[in-house]
CSV table of C-alpha atoms in Angstrom, one decimal:
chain,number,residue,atom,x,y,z
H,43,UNK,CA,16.4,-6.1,-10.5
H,44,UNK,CA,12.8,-5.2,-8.8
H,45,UNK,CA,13.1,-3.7,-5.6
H,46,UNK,CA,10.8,-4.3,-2.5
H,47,UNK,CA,9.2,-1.0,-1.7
H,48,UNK,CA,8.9,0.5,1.8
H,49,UNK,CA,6.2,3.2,2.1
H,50,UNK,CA,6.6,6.0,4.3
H,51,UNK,CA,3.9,8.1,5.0
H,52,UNK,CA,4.7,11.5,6.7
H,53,UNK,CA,8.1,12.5,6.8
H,54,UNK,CA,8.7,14.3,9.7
H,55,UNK,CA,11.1,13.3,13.0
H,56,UNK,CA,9.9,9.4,12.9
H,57,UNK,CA,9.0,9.1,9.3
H,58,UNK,CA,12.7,10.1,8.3
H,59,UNK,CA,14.3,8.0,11.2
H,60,UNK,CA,11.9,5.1,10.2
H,61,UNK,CA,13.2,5.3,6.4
H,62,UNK,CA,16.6,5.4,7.2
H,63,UNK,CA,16.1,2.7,9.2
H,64,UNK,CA,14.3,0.3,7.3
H,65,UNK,CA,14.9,1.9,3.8
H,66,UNK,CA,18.7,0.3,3.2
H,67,UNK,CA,18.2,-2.1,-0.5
H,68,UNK,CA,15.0,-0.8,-1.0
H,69,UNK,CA,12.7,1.6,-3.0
H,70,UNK,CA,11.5,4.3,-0.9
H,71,UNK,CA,8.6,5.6,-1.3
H,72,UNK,CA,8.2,9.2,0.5
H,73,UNK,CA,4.7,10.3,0.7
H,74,UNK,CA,3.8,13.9,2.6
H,75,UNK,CA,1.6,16.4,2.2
H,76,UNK,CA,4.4,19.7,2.7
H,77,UNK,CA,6.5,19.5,-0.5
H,78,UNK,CA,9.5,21.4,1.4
H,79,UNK,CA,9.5,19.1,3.5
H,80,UNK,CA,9.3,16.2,1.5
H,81,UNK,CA,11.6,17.3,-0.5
H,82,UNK,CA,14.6,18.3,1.5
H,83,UNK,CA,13.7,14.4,3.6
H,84,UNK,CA,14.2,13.3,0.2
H,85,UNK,CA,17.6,15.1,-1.0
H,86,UNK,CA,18.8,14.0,2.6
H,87,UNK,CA,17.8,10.5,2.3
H,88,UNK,CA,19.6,10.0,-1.2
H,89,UNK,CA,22.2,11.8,-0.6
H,90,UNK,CA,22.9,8.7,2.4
H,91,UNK,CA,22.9,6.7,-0.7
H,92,UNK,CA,18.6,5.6,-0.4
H,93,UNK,CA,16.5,5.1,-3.9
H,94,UNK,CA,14.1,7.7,-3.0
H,95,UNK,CA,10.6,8.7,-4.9
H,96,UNK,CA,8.9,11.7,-3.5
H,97,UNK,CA,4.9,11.8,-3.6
H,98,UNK,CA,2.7,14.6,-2.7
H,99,UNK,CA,-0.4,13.1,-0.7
H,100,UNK,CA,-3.1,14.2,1.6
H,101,UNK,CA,-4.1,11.7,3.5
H,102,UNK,CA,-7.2,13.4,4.5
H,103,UNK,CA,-8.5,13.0,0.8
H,104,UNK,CA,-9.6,9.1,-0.2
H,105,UNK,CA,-8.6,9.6,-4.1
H,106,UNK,CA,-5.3,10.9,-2.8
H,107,UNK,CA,-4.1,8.2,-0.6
H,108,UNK,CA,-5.4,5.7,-3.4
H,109,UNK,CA,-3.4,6.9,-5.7
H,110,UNK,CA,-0.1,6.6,-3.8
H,111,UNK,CA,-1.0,2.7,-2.7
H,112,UNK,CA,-1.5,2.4,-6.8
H,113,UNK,CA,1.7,4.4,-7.7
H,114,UNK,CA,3.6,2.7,-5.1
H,115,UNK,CA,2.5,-1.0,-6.2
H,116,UNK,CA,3.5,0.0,-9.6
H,117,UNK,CA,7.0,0.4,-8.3
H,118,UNK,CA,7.5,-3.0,-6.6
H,119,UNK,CA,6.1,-5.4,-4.5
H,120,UNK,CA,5.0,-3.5,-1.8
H,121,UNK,CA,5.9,-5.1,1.4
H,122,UNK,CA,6.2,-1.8,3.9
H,123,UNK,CA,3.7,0.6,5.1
H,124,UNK,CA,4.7,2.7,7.4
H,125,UNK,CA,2.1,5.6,8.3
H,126,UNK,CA,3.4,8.8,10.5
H,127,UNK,CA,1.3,11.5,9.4
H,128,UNK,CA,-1.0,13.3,11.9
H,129,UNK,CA,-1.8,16.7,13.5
H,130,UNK,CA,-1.5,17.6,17.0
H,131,UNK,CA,-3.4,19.5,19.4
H,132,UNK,CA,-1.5,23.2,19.0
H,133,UNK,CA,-1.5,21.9,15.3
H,134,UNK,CA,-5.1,21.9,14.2
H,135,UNK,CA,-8.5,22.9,15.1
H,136,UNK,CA,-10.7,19.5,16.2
H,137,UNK,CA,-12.1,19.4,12.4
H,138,UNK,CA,-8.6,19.2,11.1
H,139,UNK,CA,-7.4,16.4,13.3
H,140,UNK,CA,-10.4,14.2,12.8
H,141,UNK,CA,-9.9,14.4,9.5
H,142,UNK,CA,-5.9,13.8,9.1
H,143,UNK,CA,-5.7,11.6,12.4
H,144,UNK,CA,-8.6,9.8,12.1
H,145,UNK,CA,-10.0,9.0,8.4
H,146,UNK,CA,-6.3,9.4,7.2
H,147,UNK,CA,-5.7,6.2,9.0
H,148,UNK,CA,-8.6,5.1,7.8
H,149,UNK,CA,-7.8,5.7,3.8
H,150,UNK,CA,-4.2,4.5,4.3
H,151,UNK,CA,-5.6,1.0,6.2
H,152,UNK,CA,-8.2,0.6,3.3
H,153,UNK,CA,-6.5,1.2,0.4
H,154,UNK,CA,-2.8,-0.5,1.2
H,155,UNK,CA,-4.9,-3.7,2.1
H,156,UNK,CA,-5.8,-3.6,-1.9
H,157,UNK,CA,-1.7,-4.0,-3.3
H,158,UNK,CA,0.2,-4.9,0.5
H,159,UNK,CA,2.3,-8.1,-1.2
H,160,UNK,CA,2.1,-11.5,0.5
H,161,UNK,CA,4.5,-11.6,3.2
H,162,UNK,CA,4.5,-8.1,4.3
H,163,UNK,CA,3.7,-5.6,7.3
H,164,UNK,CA,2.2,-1.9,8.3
H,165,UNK,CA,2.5,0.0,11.3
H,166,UNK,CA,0.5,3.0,11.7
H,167,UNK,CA,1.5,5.9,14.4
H,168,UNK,CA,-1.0,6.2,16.9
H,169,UNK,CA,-0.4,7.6,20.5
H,170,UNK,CA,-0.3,6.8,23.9
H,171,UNK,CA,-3.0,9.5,23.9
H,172,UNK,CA,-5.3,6.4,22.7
H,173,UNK,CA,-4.5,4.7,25.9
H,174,UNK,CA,-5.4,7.2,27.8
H,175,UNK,CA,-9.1,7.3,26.6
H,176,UNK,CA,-9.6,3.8,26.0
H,177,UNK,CA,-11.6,4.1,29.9
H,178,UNK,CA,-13.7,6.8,28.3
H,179,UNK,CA,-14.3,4.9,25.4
H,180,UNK,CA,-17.4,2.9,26.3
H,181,UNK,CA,-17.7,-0.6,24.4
H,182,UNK,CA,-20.7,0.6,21.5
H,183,UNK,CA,-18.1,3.4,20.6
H,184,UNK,CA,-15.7,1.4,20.7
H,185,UNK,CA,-17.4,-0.7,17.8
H,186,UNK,CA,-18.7,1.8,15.8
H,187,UNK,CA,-15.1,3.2,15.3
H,188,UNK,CA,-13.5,-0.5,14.5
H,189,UNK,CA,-16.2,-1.4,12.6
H,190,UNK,CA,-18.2,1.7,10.8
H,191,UNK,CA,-17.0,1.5,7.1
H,192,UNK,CA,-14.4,4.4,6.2
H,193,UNK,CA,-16.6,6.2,4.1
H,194,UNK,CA,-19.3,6.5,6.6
H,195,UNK,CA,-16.8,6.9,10.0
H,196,UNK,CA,-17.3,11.0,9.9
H,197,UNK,CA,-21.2,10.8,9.9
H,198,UNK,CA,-20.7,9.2,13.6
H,199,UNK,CA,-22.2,11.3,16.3
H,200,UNK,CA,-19.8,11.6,18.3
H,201,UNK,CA,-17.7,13.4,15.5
H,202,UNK,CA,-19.4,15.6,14.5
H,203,UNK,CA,-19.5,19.0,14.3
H,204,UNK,CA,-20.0,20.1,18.1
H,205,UNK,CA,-19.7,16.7,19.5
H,206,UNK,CA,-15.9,17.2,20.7
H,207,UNK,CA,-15.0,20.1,23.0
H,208,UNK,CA,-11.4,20.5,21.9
H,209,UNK,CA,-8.6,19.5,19.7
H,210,UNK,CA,-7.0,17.7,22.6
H,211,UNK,CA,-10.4,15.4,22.8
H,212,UNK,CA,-10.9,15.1,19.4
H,213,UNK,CA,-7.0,13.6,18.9
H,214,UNK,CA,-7.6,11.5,22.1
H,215,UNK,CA,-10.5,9.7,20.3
H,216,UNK,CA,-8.4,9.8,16.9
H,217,UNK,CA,-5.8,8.0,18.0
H,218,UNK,CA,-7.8,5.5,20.1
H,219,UNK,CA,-9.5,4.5,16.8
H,220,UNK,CA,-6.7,3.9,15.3
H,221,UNK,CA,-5.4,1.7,17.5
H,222,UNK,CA,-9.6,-0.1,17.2
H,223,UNK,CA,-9.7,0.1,13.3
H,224,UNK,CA,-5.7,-1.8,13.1
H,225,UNK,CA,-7.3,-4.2,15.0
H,226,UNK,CA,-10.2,-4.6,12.5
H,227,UNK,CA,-7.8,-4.3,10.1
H,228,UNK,CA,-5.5,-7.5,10.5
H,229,UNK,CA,-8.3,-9.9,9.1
H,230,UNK,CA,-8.4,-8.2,5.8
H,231,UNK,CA,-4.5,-7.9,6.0
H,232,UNK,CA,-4.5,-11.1,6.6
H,233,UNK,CA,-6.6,-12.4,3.3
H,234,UNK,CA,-3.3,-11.1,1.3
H,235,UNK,CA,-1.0,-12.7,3.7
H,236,UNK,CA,0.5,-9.4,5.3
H,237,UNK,CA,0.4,-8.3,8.8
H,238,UNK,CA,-0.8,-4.7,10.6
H,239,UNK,CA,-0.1,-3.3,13.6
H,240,UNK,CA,0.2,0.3,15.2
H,241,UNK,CA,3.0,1.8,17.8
H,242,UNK,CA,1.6,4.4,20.5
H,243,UNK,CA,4.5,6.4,21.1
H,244,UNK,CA,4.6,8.9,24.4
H,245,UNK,CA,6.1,12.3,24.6
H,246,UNK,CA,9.1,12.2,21.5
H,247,UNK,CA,11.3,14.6,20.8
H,248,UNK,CA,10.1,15.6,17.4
H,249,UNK,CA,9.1,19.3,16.1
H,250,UNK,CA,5.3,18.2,17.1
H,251,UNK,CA,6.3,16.8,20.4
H,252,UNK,CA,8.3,20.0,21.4
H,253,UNK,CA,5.2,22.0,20.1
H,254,UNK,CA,3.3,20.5,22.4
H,255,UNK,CA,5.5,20.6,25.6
H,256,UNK,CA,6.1,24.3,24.5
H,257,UNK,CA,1.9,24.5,24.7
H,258,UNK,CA,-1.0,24.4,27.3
H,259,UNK,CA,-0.6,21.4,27.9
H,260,UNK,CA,3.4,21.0,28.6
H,261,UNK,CA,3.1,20.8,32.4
H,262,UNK,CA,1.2,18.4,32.4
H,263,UNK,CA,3.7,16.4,29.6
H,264,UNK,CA,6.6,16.7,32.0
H,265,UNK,CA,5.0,15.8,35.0
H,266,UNK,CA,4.2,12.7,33.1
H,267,UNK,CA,7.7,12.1,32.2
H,268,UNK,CA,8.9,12.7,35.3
H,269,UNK,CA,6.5,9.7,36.5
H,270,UNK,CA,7.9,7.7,34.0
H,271,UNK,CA,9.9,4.6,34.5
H,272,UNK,CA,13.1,5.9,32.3
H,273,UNK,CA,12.0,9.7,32.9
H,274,UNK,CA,13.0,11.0,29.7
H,275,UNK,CA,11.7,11.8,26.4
H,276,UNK,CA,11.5,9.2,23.5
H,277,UNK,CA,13.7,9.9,20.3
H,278,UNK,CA,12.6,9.0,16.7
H,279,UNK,CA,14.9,6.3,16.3
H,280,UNK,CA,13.2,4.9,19.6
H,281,UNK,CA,10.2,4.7,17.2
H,282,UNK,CA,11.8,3.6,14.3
H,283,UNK,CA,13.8,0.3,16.1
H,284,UNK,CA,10.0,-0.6,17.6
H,285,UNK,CA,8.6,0.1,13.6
H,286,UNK,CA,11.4,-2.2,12.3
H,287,UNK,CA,11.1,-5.3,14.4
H,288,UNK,CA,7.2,-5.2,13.6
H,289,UNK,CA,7.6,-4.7,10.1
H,290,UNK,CA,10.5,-7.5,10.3
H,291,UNK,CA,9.0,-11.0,8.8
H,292,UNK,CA,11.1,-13.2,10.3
H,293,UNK,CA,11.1,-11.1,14.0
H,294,UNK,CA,7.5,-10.5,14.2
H,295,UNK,CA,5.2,-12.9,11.8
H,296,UNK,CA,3.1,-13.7,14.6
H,297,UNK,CA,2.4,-10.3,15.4
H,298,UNK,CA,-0.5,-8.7,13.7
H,299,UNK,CA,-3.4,-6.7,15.2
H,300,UNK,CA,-2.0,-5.0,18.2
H,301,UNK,CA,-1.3,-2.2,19.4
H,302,UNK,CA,2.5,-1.5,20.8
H,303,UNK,CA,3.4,1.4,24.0
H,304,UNK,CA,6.5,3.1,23.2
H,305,UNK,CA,6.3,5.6,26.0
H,306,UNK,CA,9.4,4.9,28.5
H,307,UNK,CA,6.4,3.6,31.0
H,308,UNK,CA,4.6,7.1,31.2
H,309,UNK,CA,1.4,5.5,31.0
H,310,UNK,CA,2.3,2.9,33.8
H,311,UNK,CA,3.8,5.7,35.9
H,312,UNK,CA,0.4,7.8,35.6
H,313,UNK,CA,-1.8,4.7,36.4
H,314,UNK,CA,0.3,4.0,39.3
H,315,UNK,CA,0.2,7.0,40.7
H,316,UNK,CA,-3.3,7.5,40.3
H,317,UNK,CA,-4.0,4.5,41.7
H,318,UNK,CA,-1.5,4.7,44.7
H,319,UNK,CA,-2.8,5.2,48.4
């Protein structure tokens, strides 16, 4: 019997927590662009008893990412997207991110609204980073990253070569656009029947959130979970119960479009305290 497929994009902390959360009954589809990686997620995942198929993929290259939304559609009806990959700060230099963070979204959004089945859901990763710079974001920005078509987005401006001062700007920006281009997204989702949304998560206790608490900017991380309403750090399967109830069709059908904070209130306590006395 045909399988549903579940696409999981990125396989690190909260891609594998997000496909052995969601994957039970159904075709996996691991997608990465490390083959170690990818492959021990893989050996762990079926050897919990999951129908796993690995694929190689780079989300920063168009052809790439269409090739896995046609190889994953040729599996089963696709009615799971689930997209994790990015770079961090201490990860990449800006060039690096904009591509992976930004136009990776971009590719993944684009070419999983071409086989996405009737009925289902995608949730990309963004970041409470996006948050952050939404006030920075003025409204004529804001459009031309919702709205600029994908393969035009790295010809903007304001990305390119020069325009960002730093990694750490240039995955603020990222991750604000994807939060913008989901949004832009759900119509075209919606044509097929199938709903989008992203998850900004906070300061998670993944190999690339420990990189960056263990980096420049780490003081500044903990005083932020320190100002937090549950003052700790997010886990993976924090991420992956928020992924499954939007990628749920019976608990979330009228949810498409929006963004969701996973961040244990860091963002609240920041804006609070900014904005106290």
């Amino acid at each position: 019997m045909e399988k549903n497929v579940l696409v999981v994009i990125g396989v690190g902390g909260m891609g594998l927590a997000i496909a052995r959360r969601c994957g039970s009954g159904k075709k996996v589809i691991l997608a990465d662009f490390n083959e170690q990686t990818l492959a021990a997620a893989a050996e762990q995942l079926r050897i919990e008893g999951h129908d796993v198929t690995e694929h190689r993929v780079d989300v920063s290259d168009l052809d790439s990412v269409t090739k896995l939304a046609q190889d994953a559609a040729a599996e089963g009806p696709v009615l799971q997207v689930a997209h994790t990959a990015g770079l961090s700060p201490v990860q990449a230099p800006t060039d690096a991110i904009i591509k992976v963070d930004l136009l990776g979204v971009a590719y993944v959004l684009d070419a999983f609204a071409e086989v996405i089945a009737s009925g289902g859901a995608g949730v990309v990763i963004a970041s409470m980073a996006g948050h952050f710079a939404a006030d920075s974001v003025p409204l004529e920005m804001a459009k031309a990253l919702s709205l600029t078509p994908t393969d035009q987005l790295s010809e903007l401006p304001f990305l390119g070569e020069g325009a960002l001062p730093n990694p750490g700007a240039a995955y603020s920006i990222a991750k604000r656009a994807n939060a913008l281009r989901v949004q832009a997204a759900a119509g075209v989702w919606g044509q097929r029947g199938a709903r989008i949304n992203s998850i900004s998560p906070g300061i998670i206790s993944t190999p690339m959130g420990n990189a960056e608490l263990d980096g420049e900017s780490g003081q500044q991380m903990r005083g932020m979970i320190a100002a937090s309403a549950t003052g700790r750090t997010g886990t993976p399967d924090d991420i992956a119960a928020a992924t499954a109830f939007l990628l749920d069709a019976q608990q979330s059908s009228f949810i498409t479009g929006t963004d969701l904070l996973v961040d244990g209130g860091a963002v609240a306590g920041v804006r609070w305290h900014m904005n106290a006395g």
